[in-house]
Amino acid sequence: MDFTSRPLPLQDNGFSMVPIVPPGTSLEVIDNLKEDLRKWKMRVEDAQRVKADLISSKSRAEAEYDRAEKQLTELKEQEKQRKDRITNCEQELLLLKQENTELKKEIEKLKEDLKEHSSQDNPLEIKKKVAEMQLKFTHLKEMKDDGADVDMDTHCIFGVATKTPFRLNQSQALLTFEDEEVAQKLTKMSKHYVNLDNRTANVTVKPFELDMGFQFELHITVSGKKINVSDIPELPIPEEWMRDKLELYFYKTEQAEGGGEIEKVTYNKGSGTGVITFLKPGASYNFVRCTKYPFCAEEKWFTISVSPHFDFHLRNFQPHCRVSKKTILLKGVPEVEEDEESVQDMIEIHFQKPSNGGGEIEKIKYISRGAAYVCFEEDTGNASSEITGDS
């Protein structure tokens, strides 16, 4: 026998192993042991299957973990991109707001420029504030009968000429001459040397340019059929009922030398006003003598006001903007020790002398300090001045 070779299993050598059973062991014990062995084998197999399932689950869990980690990385990248987009949008929004602010400023400036030059841009539309003034009544307008009802309206025409203010600044003077030729001659000479308090002053004569002024006719028609009603009480009734009450009231006043048959009634509940239109021309004249009337509604007495109904029309509107023919502007009068009135007298004396090219002066105004506003009113093509005060 070769003892150096690898030992072979006994079964391969023709032997079989028989478990050694202790003497005295019964077959029942042997069967129980075999059954236990079989159960343990099954448990080992189950454990191996569980182990295989766990290994498989671990592999799947690791794959899921890798996939979830990859998704998380992608989500983080998307979140970063989203934040970057938000930051960019906020910056763009800030820039847009700044541009919007600049555009608003530019729009406001353009609106001011448009408002300033609107009269020049559109010669058919002129907007100008007109100060309060006294209207000059010119005549009554006679209406021709065209075959219809007799016209009982009163038509009045007022002539209006606006005064154009001019700011007279320090060391300036305005002189208005009786003869426009004198003013024109002095303007052409331009430079003048005036003796002021033993001092010769070099002054400049400039043509006096008037700003835009207006003259127009205001046509007013006092209706012979309509009257205005105000102070109408506000009552918790429909407007139609109030119109009916007004119509009934002014119809009944015919018995007291008033109204008569009504053609139309308009009523504004919000303002408490209305317009009564009579059918008979001249019916409104009966309400001229009294302006307050008692009015009964809902078993209560109120006092309503009645006034004539007017229609206004602007006609023969004529803007004018020209150089004054009789007035000159004197600039560069130096300050002297004499008071303002004395300097004004010296200027007037100088420009009244024919030897200096002057003539008779209608009005003169000199300002040594501060400023004054002078109003010019268009009168037959020439300007006349009126001093309105210092400022």
mmCIF file with all atom_site columns, C-alpha atoms in Angstrom, residues 96-285:
data_model
loop_
_atom_site.group_PDB
_atom_site.id
_atom_site.type_symbol
_atom_site.label_atom_id
_atom_site.label_alt_id
_atom_site.label_comp_id
_atom_site.label_asym_id
_atom_site.label_entity_id
_atom_site.label_seq_id
_atom_site.pdbx_PDB_ins_code
_atom_site.Cartn_x
_atom_site.Cartn_y
_atom_site.Cartn_z
_atom_site.occupancy
_atom_site.B_iso_or_equiv
_atom_site.pdbx_formal_charge
_atom_site.auth_seq_id
_atom_site.auth_comp_id
_atom_site.auth_asym_id
_atom_site.auth_atom_id
_atom_site.pdbx_PDB_model_num
ATOM 1   C CA . LEU A 1 96  ? -37.594  96.092  -15.255 1.00 0.00 ? 96  LEU A CA 1
ATOM 2   C CA . LYS A 1 97  ? -38.801  98.062  -12.215 1.00 0.00 ? 97  LYS A CA 1
ATOM 3   C CA . GLN A 1 98  ? -35.937  100.498 -12.616 1.00 0.00 ? 98  GLN A CA 1
ATOM 4   C CA . GLU A 1 99  ? -36.716  100.850 -16.325 1.00 0.00 ? 99  GLU A CA 1
ATOM 5   C CA . ASN A 1 100 ? -40.401  101.250 -15.468 1.00 0.00 ? 100 ASN A CA 1
ATOM 6   C CA . THR A 1 101 ? -39.562  104.032 -13.009 1.00 0.00 ? 101 THR A CA 1
ATOM 7   C CA . GLU A 1 102 ? -37.438  105.776 -15.613 1.00 0.00 ? 102 GLU A CA 1
ATOM 8   C CA . LEU A 1 103 ? -40.187  105.363 -18.217 1.00 0.00 ? 103 LEU A CA 1
ATOM 9   C CA . LYS A 1 104 ? -42.765  106.821 -15.824 1.00 0.00 ? 104 LYS A CA 1
ATOM 10  C CA . LYS A 1 105 ? -40.534  109.845 -15.238 1.00 0.00 ? 105 LYS A CA 1
ATOM 11  C CA . GLU A 1 106 ? -40.083  110.213 -18.977 1.00 0.00 ? 106 GLU A CA 1
ATOM 12  C CA . ILE A 1 107 ? -43.849  109.884 -19.526 1.00 0.00 ? 107 ILE A CA 1
ATOM 13  C CA . GLU A 1 108 ? -44.536  112.581 -16.928 1.00 0.00 ? 108 GLU A CA 1
ATOM 14  C CA . LYS A 1 109 ? -41.990  114.836 -18.588 1.00 0.00 ? 109 LYS A CA 1
ATOM 15  C CA . LEU A 1 110 ? -43.513  114.157 -21.997 1.00 0.00 ? 110 LEU A CA 1
ATOM 16  C CA . LYS A 1 111 ? -46.973  114.913 -20.602 1.00 0.00 ? 111 LYS A CA 1
ATOM 17  C CA . GLU A 1 112 ? -45.732  118.220 -19.252 1.00 0.00 ? 112 GLU A CA 1
ATOM 18  C CA . ASP A 1 113 ? -44.093  119.015 -22.585 1.00 0.00 ? 113 ASP A CA 1
ATOM 19  C CA . LEU A 1 114 ? -47.253  117.995 -24.421 1.00 0.00 ? 114 LEU A CA 1
ATOM 20  C CA . LYS A 1 115 ? -49.370  120.139 -22.130 1.00 0.00 ? 115 LYS A CA 1
ATOM 21  C CA . GLU A 1 116 ? -47.010  123.066 -22.638 1.00 0.00 ? 116 GLU A CA 1
ATOM 22  C CA . HIS A 1 117 ? -46.942  122.746 -26.420 1.00 0.00 ? 117 HIS A CA 1
ATOM 23  C CA . SER A 1 118 ? -50.477  121.459 -27.008 1.00 0.00 ? 118 SER A CA 1
ATOM 24  C CA . SER A 1 119 ? -51.660  124.825 -28.310 1.00 0.00 ? 119 SER A CA 1
ATOM 25  C CA . GLN A 1 120 ? -48.771  124.873 -30.784 1.00 0.00 ? 120 GLN A CA 1
ATOM 26  C CA . ASP A 1 121 ? -49.142  121.245 -31.835 1.00 0.00 ? 121 ASP A CA 1
ATOM 27  C CA . ASN A 1 122 ? -52.859  121.608 -32.559 1.00 0.00 ? 122 ASN A CA 1
ATOM 28  C CA . PRO A 1 123 ? -53.801  125.085 -33.753 1.00 0.00 ? 123 PRO A CA 1
ATOM 29  C CA . LEU A 1 124 ? -57.484  124.173 -33.629 1.00 0.00 ? 124 LEU A CA 1
ATOM 30  C CA . GLU A 1 125 ? -57.410  123.486 -29.882 1.00 0.00 ? 125 GLU A CA 1
ATOM 31  C CA . ILE A 1 126 ? -56.308  126.085 -27.355 1.00 0.00 ? 126 ILE A CA 1
ATOM 32  C CA . LYS A 1 127 ? -56.415  125.555 -23.613 1.00 0.00 ? 127 LYS A CA 1
ATOM 33  C CA . LYS A 1 128 ? -55.766  128.498 -21.360 1.00 0.00 ? 128 LYS A CA 1
ATOM 34  C CA . LYS A 1 129 ? -56.954  129.535 -17.940 1.00 0.00 ? 129 LYS A CA 1
ATOM 35  C CA . VAL A 1 130 ? -58.824  132.826 -17.985 1.00 0.00 ? 130 VAL A CA 1
ATOM 36  C CA . ALA A 1 131 ? -58.932  134.914 -14.831 1.00 0.00 ? 131 ALA A CA 1
ATOM 37  C CA . GLU A 1 132 ? -62.184  136.269 -13.448 1.00 0.00 ? 132 GLU A CA 1
ATOM 38  C CA . MET A 1 133 ? -63.215  139.475 -15.127 1.00 0.00 ? 133 MET A CA 1
ATOM 39  C CA . GLN A 1 134 ? -66.124  141.835 -15.590 1.00 0.00 ? 134 GLN A CA 1
ATOM 40  C CA . LEU A 1 135 ? -68.065  141.236 -18.778 1.00 0.00 ? 135 LEU A CA 1
ATOM 41  C CA . LYS A 1 136 ? -69.009  144.124 -21.011 1.00 0.00 ? 136 LYS A CA 1
ATOM 42  C CA . PHE A 1 137 ? -72.596  143.898 -22.214 1.00 0.00 ? 137 PHE A CA 1
ATOM 43  C CA . THR A 1 138 ? -72.828  144.925 -25.878 1.00 0.00 ? 138 THR A CA 1
ATOM 44  C CA . HIS A 1 139 ? -76.403  144.376 -27.115 1.00 0.00 ? 139 HIS A CA 1
ATOM 45  C CA . LEU A 1 140 ? -79.487  142.204 -27.175 1.00 0.00 ? 140 LEU A CA 1
ATOM 46  C CA . LYS A 1 141 ? -79.840  139.904 -30.122 1.00 0.00 ? 141 LYS A CA 1
ATOM 47  C CA . GLU A 1 142 ? -83.112  140.150 -32.006 1.00 0.00 ? 142 GLU A CA 1
ATOM 48  C CA . MET A 1 143 ? -84.401  136.791 -33.253 1.00 0.00 ? 143 MET A CA 1
ATOM 49  C CA . LYS A 1 144 ? -86.357  136.605 -36.472 1.00 0.00 ? 144 LYS A CA 1
ATOM 50  C CA . ASP A 1 145 ? -89.685  134.824 -36.545 1.00 0.00 ? 145 ASP A CA 1
ATOM 51  C CA . ASP A 1 146 ? -89.379  131.873 -38.934 1.00 0.00 ? 146 ASP A CA 1
ATOM 52  C CA . GLY A 1 147 ? -93.037  130.938 -38.748 1.00 0.00 ? 147 GLY A CA 1
ATOM 53  C CA . ALA A 1 148 ? -92.778  128.834 -35.610 1.00 0.00 ? 148 ALA A CA 1
ATOM 54  C CA . ASP A 1 149 ? -93.911  129.804 -32.135 1.00 0.00 ? 149 ASP A CA 1
ATOM 55  C CA . VAL A 1 150 ? -92.972  133.264 -30.980 1.00 0.00 ? 150 VAL A CA 1
ATOM 56  C CA . ASP A 1 151 ? -89.450  133.267 -29.563 1.00 0.00 ? 151 ASP A CA 1
ATOM 57  C CA . MET A 1 152 ? -89.756  134.346 -25.930 1.00 0.00 ? 152 MET A CA 1
ATOM 58  C CA . ASP A 1 153 ? -86.115  133.652 -25.055 1.00 0.00 ? 153 ASP A CA 1
ATOM 59  C CA . THR A 1 154 ? -83.783  136.481 -24.097 1.00 0.00 ? 154 THR A CA 1
ATOM 60  C CA . HIS A 1 155 ? -80.553  136.541 -26.101 1.00 0.00 ? 155 HIS A CA 1
ATOM 61  C CA . CYS A 1 156 ? -77.602  138.511 -24.658 1.00 0.00 ? 156 CYS A CA 1
ATOM 62  C CA . ILE A 1 157 ? -74.142  139.045 -26.087 1.00 0.00 ? 157 ILE A CA 1
ATOM 63  C CA . PHE A 1 158 ? -71.079  139.987 -24.001 1.00 0.00 ? 158 PHE A CA 1
ATOM 64  C CA . GLY A 1 159 ? -67.720  141.017 -25.414 1.00 0.00 ? 159 GLY A CA 1
ATOM 65  C CA . VAL A 1 160 ? -64.730  139.551 -23.569 1.00 0.00 ? 160 VAL A CA 1
ATOM 66  C CA . ALA A 1 161 ? -61.051  140.497 -23.935 1.00 0.00 ? 161 ALA A CA 1
ATOM 67  C CA . THR A 1 162 ? -58.529  138.768 -21.682 1.00 0.00 ? 162 THR A CA 1
ATOM 68  C CA . LYS A 1 163 ? -55.716  140.650 -20.019 1.00 0.00 ? 163 LYS A CA 1
ATOM 69  C CA . THR A 1 164 ? -52.225  139.299 -20.602 1.00 0.00 ? 164 THR A CA 1
ATOM 70  C CA . PRO A 1 165 ? -49.949  139.496 -17.532 1.00 0.00 ? 165 PRO A CA 1
ATOM 71  C CA . PHE A 1 166 ? -46.262  140.359 -17.946 1.00 0.00 ? 166 PHE A CA 1
ATOM 72  C CA . ARG A 1 167 ? -43.575  140.027 -15.271 1.00 0.00 ? 167 ARG A CA 1
ATOM 73  C CA . LEU A 1 168 ? -41.515  143.216 -15.026 1.00 0.00 ? 168 LEU A CA 1
ATOM 74  C CA . ASN A 1 169 ? -38.196  142.287 -13.412 1.00 0.00 ? 169 ASN A CA 1
ATOM 75  C CA . GLN A 1 170 ? -35.654  144.263 -11.452 1.00 0.00 ? 170 GLN A CA 1
ATOM 76  C CA . SER A 1 171 ? -33.893  147.179 -13.245 1.00 0.00 ? 171 SER A CA 1
ATOM 77  C CA . GLN A 1 172 ? -36.522  147.200 -15.992 1.00 0.00 ? 172 GLN A CA 1
ATOM 78  C CA . ALA A 1 173 ? -39.125  149.748 -17.051 1.00 0.00 ? 173 ALA A CA 1
ATOM 79  C CA . LEU A 1 174 ? -42.171  149.797 -19.304 1.00 0.00 ? 174 LEU A CA 1
ATOM 80  C CA . LEU A 1 175 ? -43.182  152.935 -21.176 1.00 0.00 ? 175 LEU A CA 1
ATOM 81  C CA . THR A 1 176 ? -46.407  153.327 -23.128 1.00 0.00 ? 176 THR A CA 1
ATOM 82  C CA . PHE A 1 177 ? -46.477  156.325 -25.530 1.00 0.00 ? 177 PHE A CA 1
ATOM 83  C CA . GLU A 1 178 ? -49.456  158.150 -26.957 1.00 0.00 ? 178 GLU A CA 1
ATOM 84  C CA . ASP A 1 179 ? -47.961  157.940 -30.459 1.00 0.00 ? 179 ASP A CA 1
ATOM 85  C CA . GLU A 1 180 ? -46.939  154.513 -31.678 1.00 0.00 ? 180 GLU A CA 1
ATOM 86  C CA . GLU A 1 181 ? -44.442  156.063 -34.102 1.00 0.00 ? 181 GLU A CA 1
ATOM 87  C CA . VAL A 1 182 ? -42.413  157.312 -31.123 1.00 0.00 ? 182 VAL A CA 1
ATOM 88  C CA . ALA A 1 183 ? -42.240  153.808 -29.664 1.00 0.00 ? 183 ALA A CA 1
ATOM 89  C CA . GLN A 1 184 ? -41.176  152.350 -33.008 1.00 0.00 ? 184 GLN A CA 1
ATOM 90  C CA . LYS A 1 185 ? -38.455  154.988 -33.481 1.00 0.00 ? 185 LYS A CA 1
ATOM 91  C CA . LEU A 1 186 ? -37.042  154.434 -29.980 1.00 0.00 ? 186 LEU A CA 1
ATOM 92  C CA . THR A 1 187 ? -36.980  150.686 -30.564 1.00 0.00 ? 187 THR A CA 1
ATOM 93  C CA . LYS A 1 188 ? -34.953  151.097 -33.751 1.00 0.00 ? 188 LYS A CA 1
ATOM 94  C CA . MET A 1 189 ? -32.414  153.286 -31.913 1.00 0.00 ? 189 MET A CA 1
ATOM 95  C CA . SER A 1 190 ? -31.930  150.416 -29.371 1.00 0.00 ? 190 SER A CA 1
ATOM 96  C CA . LYS A 1 191 ? -29.183  152.081 -27.269 1.00 0.00 ? 191 LYS A CA 1
ATOM 97  C CA . HIS A 1 192 ? -29.953  155.166 -25.167 1.00 0.00 ? 192 HIS A CA 1
ATOM 98  C CA . TYR A 1 193 ? -27.951  157.238 -22.710 1.00 0.00 ? 193 TYR A CA 1
ATOM 99  C CA . VAL A 1 194 ? -30.092  158.461 -19.830 1.00 0.00 ? 194 VAL A CA 1
ATOM 100 C CA . ASN A 1 195 ? -28.936  160.996 -17.232 1.00 0.00 ? 195 ASN A CA 1
ATOM 101 C CA . LEU A 1 196 ? -29.693  159.533 -13.796 1.00 0.00 ? 196 LEU A CA 1
ATOM 102 C CA . ASP A 1 197 ? -28.592  161.521 -10.733 1.00 0.00 ? 197 ASP A CA 1
ATOM 103 C CA . ASN A 1 198 ? -25.621  163.155 -12.504 1.00 0.00 ? 198 ASN A CA 1
ATOM 104 C CA . ARG A 1 199 ? -24.723  159.783 -13.935 1.00 0.00 ? 199 ARG A CA 1
ATOM 105 C CA . THR A 1 200 ? -25.076  158.671 -17.524 1.00 0.00 ? 200 THR A CA 1
ATOM 106 C CA . ALA A 1 201 ? -26.642  155.229 -17.819 1.00 0.00 ? 201 ALA A CA 1
ATOM 107 C CA . ASN A 1 202 ? -26.414  153.070 -20.919 1.00 0.00 ? 202 ASN A CA 1
ATOM 108 C CA . VAL A 1 203 ? -29.856  151.422 -21.302 1.00 0.00 ? 203 VAL A CA 1
ATOM 109 C CA . THR A 1 204 ? -31.341  149.218 -23.993 1.00 0.00 ? 204 THR A CA 1
ATOM 110 C CA . VAL A 1 205 ? -34.781  149.515 -25.590 1.00 0.00 ? 205 VAL A CA 1
ATOM 111 C CA . LYS A 1 206 ? -36.402  146.243 -26.639 1.00 0.00 ? 206 LYS A CA 1
ATOM 112 C CA . PRO A 1 207 ? -39.670  145.677 -28.484 1.00 0.00 ? 207 PRO A CA 1
ATOM 113 C CA . PHE A 1 208 ? -42.326  144.477 -26.064 1.00 0.00 ? 208 PHE A CA 1
ATOM 114 C CA . GLU A 1 209 ? -43.768  141.109 -27.105 1.00 0.00 ? 209 GLU A CA 1
ATOM 115 C CA . LEU A 1 210 ? -47.158  140.191 -25.715 1.00 0.00 ? 210 LEU A CA 1
ATOM 116 C CA . ASP A 1 211 ? -47.996  136.636 -24.722 1.00 0.00 ? 211 ASP A CA 1
ATOM 117 C CA . MET A 1 212 ? -51.067  135.013 -26.182 1.00 0.00 ? 212 MET A CA 1
ATOM 118 C CA . GLY A 1 213 ? -54.360  136.692 -25.322 1.00 0.00 ? 213 GLY A CA 1
ATOM 119 C CA . PHE A 1 214 ? -57.966  136.125 -26.392 1.00 0.00 ? 214 PHE A CA 1
ATOM 120 C CA . GLN A 1 215 ? -61.046  138.025 -27.287 1.00 0.00 ? 215 GLN A CA 1
ATOM 121 C CA . PHE A 1 216 ? -64.439  136.459 -27.933 1.00 0.00 ? 216 PHE A CA 1
ATOM 122 C CA . GLU A 1 217 ? -68.186  136.909 -27.669 1.00 0.00 ? 217 GLU A CA 1
ATOM 123 C CA . LEU A 1 218 ? -70.201  135.157 -24.990 1.00 0.00 ? 218 LEU A CA 1
ATOM 124 C CA . HIS A 1 219 ? -73.748  134.491 -26.187 1.00 0.00 ? 219 HIS A CA 1
ATOM 125 C CA . ILE A 1 220 ? -76.203  133.816 -23.364 1.00 0.00 ? 220 ILE A CA 1
ATOM 126 C CA . THR A 1 221 ? -79.772  132.694 -23.913 1.00 0.00 ? 221 THR A CA 1
ATOM 127 C CA . VAL A 1 222 ? -82.232  133.027 -21.032 1.00 0.00 ? 222 VAL A CA 1
ATOM 128 C CA . SER A 1 223 ? -84.968  130.502 -21.728 1.00 0.00 ? 223 SER A CA 1
ATOM 129 C CA . GLY A 1 224 ? -88.572  131.656 -21.780 1.00 0.00 ? 224 GLY A CA 1
ATOM 130 C CA . LYS A 1 225 ? -89.845  128.104 -21.314 1.00 0.00 ? 225 LYS A CA 1
ATOM 131 C CA . LYS A 1 226 ? -87.409  126.502 -18.863 1.00 0.00 ? 226 LYS A CA 1
ATOM 132 C CA . ILE A 1 227 ? -86.555  127.107 -15.237 1.00 0.00 ? 227 ILE A CA 1
ATOM 133 C CA . ASN A 1 228 ? -83.955  125.474 -12.977 1.00 0.00 ? 228 ASN A CA 1
ATOM 134 C CA . VAL A 1 229 ? -85.112  123.983 -9.679  1.00 0.00 ? 229 VAL A CA 1
ATOM 135 C CA . SER A 1 230 ? -82.708  123.222 -6.821  1.00 0.00 ? 230 SER A CA 1
ATOM 136 C CA . ASP A 1 231 ? -82.836  122.268 -3.131  1.00 0.00 ? 231 ASP A CA 1
ATOM 137 C CA . ILE A 1 232 ? -85.322  119.514 -3.975  1.00 0.00 ? 232 ILE A CA 1
ATOM 138 C CA . PRO A 1 233 ? -85.645  117.356 -0.809  1.00 0.00 ? 233 PRO A CA 1
ATOM 139 C CA . GLU A 1 234 ? -84.351  113.808 -0.945  1.00 0.00 ? 234 GLU A CA 1
ATOM 140 C CA . LEU A 1 235 ? -87.254  111.539 -0.023  1.00 0.00 ? 235 LEU A CA 1
ATOM 141 C CA . PRO A 1 236 ? -87.524  107.727 0.118   1.00 0.00 ? 236 PRO A CA 1
ATOM 142 C CA . ILE A 1 237 ? -89.710  107.612 -3.002  1.00 0.00 ? 237 ILE A CA 1
ATOM 143 C CA . PRO A 1 238 ? -88.947  106.606 -6.611  1.00 0.00 ? 238 PRO A CA 1
ATOM 144 C CA . GLU A 1 239 ? -87.636  109.306 -8.937  1.00 0.00 ? 239 GLU A CA 1
ATOM 145 C CA . GLU A 1 240 ? -90.698  108.971 -11.160 1.00 0.00 ? 240 GLU A CA 1
ATOM 146 C CA . TRP A 1 241 ? -92.937  109.917 -8.231  1.00 0.00 ? 241 TRP A CA 1
ATOM 147 C CA . MET A 1 242 ? -90.830  112.995 -7.501  1.00 0.00 ? 242 MET A CA 1
ATOM 148 C CA . ARG A 1 243 ? -91.040  114.056 -11.166 1.00 0.00 ? 243 ARG A CA 1
ATOM 149 C CA . ASP A 1 244 ? -94.821  113.680 -11.018 1.00 0.00 ? 244 ASP A CA 1
ATOM 150 C CA . LYS A 1 245 ? -94.994  115.796 -7.838  1.00 0.00 ? 245 LYS A CA 1
ATOM 151 C CA . LEU A 1 246 ? -92.843  118.538 -9.435  1.00 0.00 ? 246 LEU A CA 1
ATOM 152 C CA . GLU A 1 247 ? -94.961  118.511 -12.583 1.00 0.00 ? 247 GLU A CA 1
ATOM 153 C CA . LEU A 1 248 ? -98.184  118.723 -10.567 1.00 0.00 ? 248 LEU A CA 1
ATOM 154 C CA . TYR A 1 249 ? -96.817  121.524 -8.359  1.00 0.00 ? 249 TYR A CA 1
ATOM 155 C CA . PHE A 1 250 ? -95.624  123.780 -11.201 1.00 0.00 ? 250 PHE A CA 1
ATOM 156 C CA . TYR A 1 251 ? -98.774  123.096 -13.191 1.00 0.00 ? 251 TYR A CA 1
ATOM 157 C CA . LYS A 1 252 ? -100.924 124.285 -10.287 1.00 0.00 ? 252 LYS A CA 1
ATOM 158 C CA . THR A 1 253 ? -98.899  127.495 -9.875  1.00 0.00 ? 253 THR A CA 1
ATOM 159 C CA . GLU A 1 254 ? -100.682 128.796 -12.954 1.00 0.00 ? 254 GLU A CA 1
ATOM 160 C CA . GLN A 1 255 ? -103.453 129.878 -10.593 1.00 0.00 ? 255 GLN A CA 1
ATOM 161 C CA . ALA A 1 256 ? -100.936 132.168 -8.866  1.00 0.00 ? 256 ALA A CA 1
ATOM 162 C CA . GLU A 1 257 ? -99.700  133.738 -12.095 1.00 0.00 ? 257 GLU A CA 1
ATOM 163 C CA . GLY A 1 258 ? -97.074  131.015 -12.516 1.00 0.00 ? 258 GLY A CA 1
ATOM 164 C CA . GLY A 1 259 ? -96.247  128.043 -14.760 1.00 0.00 ? 259 GLY A CA 1
ATOM 165 C CA . GLY A 1 260 ? -98.983  126.234 -16.576 1.00 0.00 ? 260 GLY A CA 1
ATOM 166 C CA . GLU A 1 261 ? -99.020  123.130 -18.689 1.00 0.00 ? 261 GLU A CA 1
ATOM 167 C CA . ILE A 1 262 ? -95.767  121.172 -18.451 1.00 0.00 ? 262 ILE A CA 1
ATOM 168 C CA . GLU A 1 263 ? -93.958  119.790 -21.495 1.00 0.00 ? 263 GLU A CA 1
ATOM 169 C CA . LYS A 1 264 ? -91.105  117.964 -19.732 1.00 0.00 ? 264 LYS A CA 1
ATOM 170 C CA . VAL A 1 265 ? -89.563  117.479 -16.266 1.00 0.00 ? 265 VAL A CA 1
ATOM 171 C CA . THR A 1 266 ? -86.005  116.303 -15.618 1.00 0.00 ? 266 THR A CA 1
ATOM 172 C CA . TYR A 1 267 ? -84.889  115.412 -12.091 1.00 0.00 ? 267 TYR A CA 1
ATOM 173 C CA . ASN A 1 268 ? -81.480  114.471 -10.618 1.00 0.00 ? 268 ASN A CA 1
ATOM 174 C CA . LYS A 1 269 ? -81.946  112.833 -7.245  1.00 0.00 ? 269 LYS A CA 1
ATOM 175 C CA . GLY A 1 270 ? -78.235  112.881 -6.375  1.00 0.00 ? 270 GLY A CA 1
ATOM 176 C CA . SER A 1 271 ? -77.866  116.669 -6.719  1.00 0.00 ? 271 SER A CA 1
ATOM 177 C CA . GLY A 1 272 ? -81.425  117.571 -5.763  1.00 0.00 ? 272 GLY A CA 1
ATOM 178 C CA . THR A 1 273 ? -81.895  119.586 -8.964  1.00 0.00 ? 273 THR A CA 1
ATOM 179 C CA . GLY A 1 274 ? -84.242  119.555 -11.912 1.00 0.00 ? 274 GLY A CA 1
ATOM 180 C CA . VAL A 1 275 ? -85.356  121.429 -15.019 1.00 0.00 ? 275 VAL A CA 1
ATOM 181 C CA . ILE A 1 276 ? -88.999  122.280 -15.711 1.00 0.00 ? 276 ILE A CA 1
ATOM 182 C CA . THR A 1 277 ? -89.945  122.880 -19.349 1.00 0.00 ? 277 THR A CA 1
ATOM 183 C CA . PHE A 1 278 ? -93.308  124.598 -19.896 1.00 0.00 ? 278 PHE A CA 1
ATOM 184 C CA . LEU A 1 279 ? -95.405  124.231 -22.988 1.00 0.00 ? 279 LEU A CA 1
ATOM 185 C CA . LYS A 1 280 ? -96.257  127.938 -23.274 1.00 0.00 ? 280 LYS A CA 1
ATOM 186 C CA . PRO A 1 281 ? -93.409  130.317 -24.336 1.00 0.00 ? 281 PRO A CA 1
ATOM 187 C CA . GLY A 1 282 ? -92.753  133.043 -21.783 1.00 0.00 ? 282 GLY A CA 1
ATOM 188 C CA . ALA A 1 283 ? -94.070  130.993 -18.858 1.00 0.00 ? 283 ALA A CA 1
ATOM 189 C CA . SER A 1 284 ? -90.697  131.137 -17.092 1.00 0.00 ? 284 SER A CA 1
ATOM 190 C CA . TYR A 1 285 ? -90.912  134.951 -16.772 1.00 0.00 ? 285 TYR A CA 1
#
